[in-house]
Amino acid sequence: MQKERKIKIAPSILSANFTEMGAEIKNVESAGADLLHIDVMDGVFVPNISFGIKMVEDIRKITNLPLDCHLMIVNPERYVERFGKAGADYITIHYEACKEKTGEVLSKIKSLGVKAGLAFNPDTSVELIEEFIPNCDLILVMSVFPGFGGQKFIEDTLVKCEKIREIIDKNKLNCELEIDGGINADTSKLAAKSGCDILVAGSAVFNFSDRRSAINALK
Ligand code: DX5
Ligand code: ZN
């Protein structure tokens, strides 16, 4: 039986107007955002470049929302300490960027007193990341290939959410389940039904002028 779960919304500032970043953040904060999703891209792990440590540092000064930093970068172990110092509440690394170093990098994040998240791509199986779930505070299922906002939701990824939900519940793990990519008022229902706790939404929040109703439509 699916138990009632309070869904949190994490607007992704990748879709915000960068020239108005402070106002955009204040706006989604007052519109009911639960976390702020910060997509860090290095142009190597993904074919796009976004922003980095200073963005987190500056945002930390203007909001109390938990900062959910999604690192789409190679060798994340080089940077996690600085993201932690900059004020990240969650640091999520990619399995594909760490492979055999994954456990080590997760421990490093935890040692900073920051929540450790593990993301994996649509073509990476749950079996490959399963062993790390007990050491994670968050698992991020990518429902698009990382790199860009505004892509179409890949429905097959919902099965992964269900599998991870089952593992978390069966083992009574203290781990949140997040989904990222292509979330809108329709796909948000599917994600919630598949056991997700946190829904990342870029275009479905920032492309609407009324952010409160956009966020409510997702909840
Ligand atoms: C994709 C990013 C996402 C992106 C989501 O690489 O990780 O967080 O901003 O954007 P939407 O919600 O528009 O798919
Ligand atoms: Zn993201």
mmCIF file of C-alpha atoms and ligand atoms in Angstrom:
data_model
loop_
_atom_site.group_PDB
_atom_site.id
_atom_site.type_symbol
_atom_site.label_atom_id
_atom_site.label_comp_id
_atom_site.label_asym_id
_atom_site.label_seq_id
_atom_site.Cartn_x
_atom_site.Cartn_y
_atom_site.Cartn_z
ATOM 1 C CA MET A 1 0.000 0.000 0.000
ATOM 2 C CA GLN A 2 1.407 3.390 -1.000
ATOM 3 C CA LYS A 3 1.712 5.495 2.117
ATOM 4 C CA GLU A 4 0.922 9.199 2.140
ATOM 5 C CA ARG A 5 4.117 11.147 1.546
ATOM 6 C CA LYS A 6 4.651 14.888 1.612
ATOM 7 C CA ILE A 7 6.216 15.893 -1.693
ATOM 8 C CA LYS A 8 8.898 18.560 -1.688
ATOM 9 C CA ILE A 9 9.583 20.765 -4.702
ATOM 10 C CA ALA A 10 13.110 21.853 -5.595
ATOM 11 C CA PRO A 11 13.090 24.540 -8.317
ATOM 12 C CA SER A 12 16.203 24.313 -10.484
ATOM 13 C CA ILE A 13 17.759 27.739 -10.948
ATOM 14 C CA LEU A 14 19.226 26.597 -14.260
ATOM 15 C CA SER A 15 15.921 27.771 -15.763
ATOM 16 C CA ALA A 16 15.884 31.079 -13.854
ATOM 17 C CA ASN A 17 16.789 34.443 -15.382
ATOM 18 C CA PHE A 18 20.490 34.700 -14.454
ATOM 19 C CA THR A 19 20.431 38.495 -14.605
ATOM 20 C CA GLU A 20 17.761 38.502 -11.869
ATOM 21 C CA MET A 21 18.993 35.569 -9.799
ATOM 22 C CA GLY A 22 18.405 37.102 -6.365
ATOM 23 C CA ALA A 23 14.849 38.119 -7.185
ATOM 24 C CA GLU A 24 14.131 34.770 -8.841
ATOM 25 C CA ILE A 25 15.217 32.925 -5.691
ATOM 26 C CA LYS A 26 13.230 35.185 -3.347
ATOM 27 C CA ASN A 27 10.266 34.686 -5.623
ATOM 28 C CA VAL A 28 10.275 30.855 -5.536
ATOM 29 C CA GLU A 29 11.054 30.910 -1.826
ATOM 30 C CA SER A 30 7.928 32.907 -1.091
ATOM 31 C CA ALA A 31 5.983 30.795 -3.587
ATOM 32 C CA GLY A 32 6.501 27.646 -1.499
ATOM 33 C CA ALA A 33 9.715 26.035 -2.761
ATOM 34 C CA ASP A 34 11.087 23.502 -0.264
ATOM 35 C CA LEU A 35 14.687 23.388 -1.509
ATOM 36 C CA LEU A 36 16.729 25.145 -4.156
ATOM 37 C CA HIS A 37 18.291 22.887 -6.789
ATOM 38 C CA ILE A 38 21.641 24.125 -8.091
ATOM 39 C CA ASP A 39 22.897 22.412 -11.253
ATOM 40 C CA VAL A 40 26.667 22.613 -11.527
ATOM 41 C CA MET A 41 27.942 21.629 -14.993
ATOM 42 C CA ASP A 42 31.548 21.518 -16.137
ATOM 43 C CA GLY A 43 31.290 21.070 -19.896
ATOM 44 C CA VAL A 44 33.120 17.735 -19.550
ATOM 45 C CA PHE A 45 30.806 15.379 -17.681
ATOM 46 C CA VAL A 46 27.905 17.005 -19.543
ATOM 47 C CA PRO A 47 27.899 19.051 -22.758
ATOM 48 C CA ASN A 48 26.970 22.289 -21.022
ATOM 49 C CA ILE A 49 28.513 24.800 -18.599
ATOM 50 C CA SER A 50 26.482 26.500 -15.873
ATOM 51 C CA PHE A 51 27.951 27.962 -12.667
ATOM 52 C CA GLY A 52 30.000 26.925 -9.673
ATOM 53 C CA ILE A 53 31.115 27.537 -6.109
ATOM 54 C CA LYS A 54 30.660 31.310 -6.002
ATOM 55 C CA MET A 55 27.063 30.977 -7.077
ATOM 56 C CA VAL A 56 26.394 28.731 -4.063
ATOM 57 C CA GLU A 57 28.278 31.102 -1.760
ATOM 58 C CA ASP A 58 26.293 34.131 -2.902
ATOM 59 C CA ILE A 59 22.945 32.331 -2.848
ATOM 60 C CA ARG A 60 23.666 31.127 0.701
ATOM 61 C CA LYS A 61 23.637 34.757 1.834
ATOM 62 C CA ILE A 62 20.153 35.504 0.551
ATOM 63 C CA THR A 63 18.053 32.444 1.372
ATOM 64 C CA ASN A 64 17.404 29.973 4.153
ATOM 65 C CA LEU A 65 16.176 27.312 1.737
ATOM 66 C CA PRO A 66 18.254 24.129 1.805
ATOM 67 C CA LEU A 67 20.738 24.260 -1.090
ATOM 68 C CA ASP A 68 20.602 21.053 -3.112
ATOM 69 C CA CYS A 69 23.776 21.023 -5.209
ATOM 70 C CA HIS A 70 23.774 18.618 -8.131
ATOM 71 C CA LEU A 71 27.347 18.218 -9.335
ATOM 72 C CA MET A 72 27.488 17.174 -12.978
ATOM 73 C CA ILE A 73 31.266 17.325 -13.004
ATOM 74 C CA VAL A 74 34.205 14.958 -13.357
ATOM 75 C CA ASN A 75 36.412 14.374 -10.300
ATOM 76 C CA PRO A 76 33.877 15.837 -7.846
ATOM 77 C CA GLU A 77 36.138 14.842 -4.920
ATOM 78 C CA ARG A 78 38.308 17.825 -5.824
ATOM 79 C CA TYR A 79 35.479 20.260 -5.165
ATOM 80 C CA VAL A 80 33.115 18.842 -2.529
ATOM 81 C CA GLU A 81 34.932 20.529 0.335
ATOM 82 C CA ARG A 82 34.602 23.949 -1.285
ATOM 83 C CA PHE A 83 30.922 23.399 -2.072
ATOM 84 C CA GLY A 84 30.425 22.427 1.562
ATOM 85 C CA LYS A 85 32.165 25.564 2.785
ATOM 86 C CA ALA A 86 30.131 27.636 0.325
ATOM 87 C CA GLY A 87 26.977 26.532 2.132
ATOM 88 C CA ALA A 88 25.603 23.480 0.346
ATOM 89 C CA ASP A 89 23.146 21.449 2.439
ATOM 90 C CA TYR A 90 23.148 18.534 -0.004
ATOM 91 C CA ILE A 91 25.969 17.614 -2.361
ATOM 92 C CA THR A 92 24.973 15.093 -4.987
ATOM 93 C CA ILE A 93 27.615 13.437 -7.124
ATOM 94 C CA HIS A 94 27.165 11.228 -10.188
ATOM 95 C CA TYR A 95 27.947 7.529 -10.061
ATOM 96 C CA GLU A 96 29.191 7.784 -13.672
ATOM 97 C CA ALA A 97 31.717 10.443 -12.633
ATOM 98 C CA CYS A 98 33.040 8.419 -9.676
ATOM 99 C CA LYS A 99 32.579 4.703 -10.391
ATOM 100 C CA GLU A 100 34.872 2.821 -7.967
ATOM 101 C CA LYS A 101 35.543 6.027 -5.980
ATOM 102 C CA THR A 102 31.828 6.494 -5.240
ATOM 103 C CA GLY A 103 31.843 5.221 -1.643
ATOM 104 C CA GLU A 104 34.881 7.286 -0.801
ATOM 105 C CA VAL A 105 33.449 10.513 -2.208
ATOM 106 C CA LEU A 106 30.144 9.979 -0.388
ATOM 107 C CA SER A 107 32.038 9.542 2.898
ATOM 108 C CA LYS A 108 34.015 12.690 2.207
ATOM 109 C CA ILE A 109 30.785 14.654 1.736
ATOM 110 C CA LYS A 110 29.357 13.264 4.985
ATOM 111 C CA SER A 111 32.525 14.132 6.865
ATOM 112 C CA LEU A 112 31.851 17.777 5.968
ATOM 113 C CA GLY A 113 28.515 17.591 7.777
ATOM 114 C CA VAL A 114 26.689 17.877 4.454
ATOM 115 C CA LYS A 115 24.008 15.482 3.196
ATOM 116 C CA ALA A 116 25.447 13.102 0.620
ATOM 117 C CA GLY A 117 23.503 12.372 -2.538
ATOM 118 C CA LEU A 118 24.132 9.962 -5.395
ATOM 119 C CA ALA A 119 22.725 10.577 -8.880
ATOM 120 C CA PHE A 120 22.676 8.175 -11.794
ATOM 121 C CA ASN A 121 21.796 8.500 -15.442
ATOM 122 C CA PRO A 122 18.841 6.967 -17.281
ATOM 123 C CA ASP A 123 21.078 4.276 -18.791
ATOM 124 C CA THR A 124 22.686 3.251 -15.469
ATOM 125 C CA SER A 125 20.939 0.404 -13.656
ATOM 126 C CA VAL A 126 19.822 0.411 -10.028
ATOM 127 C CA GLU A 127 21.972 -2.696 -9.461
ATOM 128 C CA LEU A 128 25.131 -0.631 -10.018
ATOM 129 C CA ILE A 129 24.310 1.915 -7.322
ATOM 130 C CA GLU A 130 22.366 -0.283 -4.905
ATOM 131 C CA GLU A 131 25.292 -1.002 -2.567
ATOM 132 C CA PHE A 132 25.698 2.736 -1.872
ATOM 133 C CA ILE A 133 22.101 3.448 -0.829
ATOM 134 C CA PRO A 134 22.681 2.764 2.903
ATOM 135 C CA ASN A 135 25.431 5.413 2.893
ATOM 136 C CA CYS A 136 23.393 8.061 1.119
ATOM 137 C CA ASP A 137 21.104 10.748 2.480
ATOM 138 C CA LEU A 138 19.628 11.159 -0.996
ATOM 139 C CA ILE A 139 19.337 9.171 -4.193
ATOM 140 C CA LEU A 140 18.717 11.194 -7.358
ATOM 141 C CA VAL A 141 17.128 9.364 -10.250
ATOM 142 C CA MET A 142 17.800 11.230 -13.498
ATOM 143 C CA SER A 143 14.672 11.153 -15.642
ATOM 144 C CA VAL A 144 16.517 12.859 -18.533
ATOM 145 C CA PHE A 145 20.155 12.706 -19.629
ATOM 146 C CA PRO A 146 21.838 15.470 -17.646
ATOM 147 C CA GLY A 147 22.973 18.676 -19.304
ATOM 148 C CA PHE A 148 19.951 20.762 -20.153
ATOM 149 C CA GLY A 149 16.641 21.908 -18.747
ATOM 150 C CA GLY A 150 13.400 21.525 -20.681
ATOM 151 C CA GLN A 151 13.871 17.938 -21.896
ATOM 152 C CA LYS A 152 11.197 15.280 -22.163
ATOM 153 C CA PHE A 153 10.617 12.998 -19.174
ATOM 154 C CA ILE A 154 11.810 9.404 -19.719
ATOM 155 C CA GLU A 155 8.993 7.283 -18.252
ATOM 156 C CA ASP A 156 11.061 4.100 -17.996
ATOM 157 C CA THR A 157 12.976 5.683 -15.125
ATOM 158 C CA LEU A 158 9.906 5.383 -12.864
ATOM 159 C CA VAL A 159 10.582 1.668 -12.418
ATOM 160 C CA LYS A 160 13.934 2.641 -10.871
ATOM 161 C CA CYS A 161 12.175 4.942 -8.432
ATOM 162 C CA GLU A 162 9.882 2.120 -7.383
ATOM 163 C CA LYS A 163 12.826 -0.229 -6.882
ATOM 164 C CA ILE A 164 14.747 2.285 -4.786
ATOM 165 C CA ARG A 165 11.653 3.151 -2.739
ATOM 166 C CA GLU A 166 11.297 -0.529 -1.943
ATOM 167 C CA ILE A 167 14.945 -0.840 -0.880
ATOM 168 C CA ILE A 168 14.701 2.274 1.326
ATOM 169 C CA ASP A 169 11.472 1.136 2.990
ATOM 170 C CA LYS A 170 12.433 -2.502 3.384
ATOM 171 C CA ASN A 171 15.696 -1.583 5.097
ATOM 172 C CA LYS A 172 14.202 1.402 6.954
ATOM 173 C CA LEU A 173 16.908 3.664 5.523
ATOM 174 C CA ASN A 174 17.031 7.363 6.237
ATOM 175 C CA CYS A 175 17.412 8.324 2.598
ATOM 176 C CA GLU A 176 15.333 10.670 0.467
ATOM 177 C CA LEU A 177 14.424 9.858 -3.113
ATOM 178 C CA GLU A 178 14.633 12.665 -5.650
ATOM 179 C CA ILE A 179 13.864 12.777 -9.362
ATOM 180 C CA ASP A 180 15.213 15.312 -11.854
ATOM 181 C CA GLY A 181 14.289 16.147 -15.433
ATOM 182 C CA GLY A 182 11.079 16.715 -17.334
ATOM 183 C CA ILE A 183 8.917 17.151 -14.238
ATOM 184 C CA ASN A 184 5.620 18.938 -14.941
ATOM 185 C CA ALA A 185 2.086 18.793 -13.570
ATOM 186 C CA ASP A 186 1.520 15.390 -15.233
ATOM 187 C CA THR A 187 4.838 13.644 -14.650
ATOM 188 C CA SER A 188 4.926 14.878 -11.043
ATOM 189 C CA LYS A 189 1.956 12.624 -10.283
ATOM 190 C CA LEU A 190 3.737 9.610 -11.745
ATOM 191 C CA ALA A 191 6.899 10.408 -9.782
ATOM 192 C CA ALA A 192 4.987 10.771 -6.517
ATOM 193 C CA LYS A 193 3.186 7.506 -7.158
ATOM 194 C CA SER A 194 6.526 5.809 -7.776
ATOM 195 C CA GLY A 195 7.750 6.832 -4.336
ATOM 196 C CA CYS A 196 9.725 10.054 -4.857
ATOM 197 C CA ASP A 197 10.058 12.536 -1.975
ATOM 198 C CA ILE A 198 11.636 15.463 -3.830
ATOM 199 C CA LEU A 199 10.793 16.623 -7.337
ATOM 200 C CA VAL A 200 13.247 18.899 -9.137
ATOM 201 C CA ALA A 201 11.575 21.271 -11.574
ATOM 202 C CA GLY A 202 13.258 23.882 -13.724
ATOM 203 C CA SER A 203 11.120 24.898 -16.661
ATOM 204 C CA ALA A 204 7.855 23.872 -14.958
ATOM 205 C CA VAL A 205 8.510 26.569 -12.331
ATOM 206 C CA PHE A 206 10.582 29.315 -13.944
ATOM 207 C CA ASN A 207 8.767 29.371 -17.293
ATOM 208 C CA PHE A 208 5.590 30.462 -15.516
ATOM 209 C CA SER A 209 5.136 33.977 -14.202
ATOM 210 C CA ASP A 210 2.925 32.784 -11.319
ATOM 211 C CA ARG A 211 5.413 30.619 -9.439
ATOM 212 C CA ARG A 212 3.039 29.858 -6.581
ATOM 213 C CA SER A 213 0.501 28.200 -8.825
ATOM 214 C CA ALA A 214 3.283 26.495 -10.794
ATOM 215 C CA ILE A 215 4.654 24.954 -7.571
ATOM 216 C CA ASN A 216 1.182 24.075 -6.319
ATOM 217 C CA ALA A 217 0.412 22.346 -9.601
ATOM 218 C CA LEU A 218 3.400 20.074 -8.985
ATOM 219 C CA LYS A 219 2.466 19.320 -5.389
HETATM 220 C C1 DX5 B 1 19.410 18.537 -16.066
HETATM 221 C C2 DX5 B 1 19.386 19.180 -14.707
HETATM 222 C C3 DX5 B 1 18.033 19.489 -14.232
HETATM 223 C C4 DX5 B 1 17.280 20.528 -15.038
HETATM 224 C C5 DX5 B 1 15.823 20.212 -14.938
HETATM 225 O O1 DX5 B 1 20.703 18.200 -16.362
HETATM 226 O O2 DX5 B 1 19.967 18.309 -13.755
HETATM 227 O O3 DX5 B 1 18.016 19.837 -12.855
HETATM 228 O O4 DX5 B 1 17.514 21.830 -14.603
HETATM 229 O O5 DX5 B 1 15.117 21.009 -15.808
HETATM 230 P P1 DX5 B 1 13.618 20.669 -16.249
HETATM 231 O O6 DX5 B 1 12.796 20.579 -15.015
HETATM 232 O O7 DX5 B 1 13.242 21.818 -17.122
HETATM 233 O O8 DX5 B 1 13.653 19.362 -16.992
HETATM 234 ZN ZN ZN B 2 19.720 18.743 -11.581
#
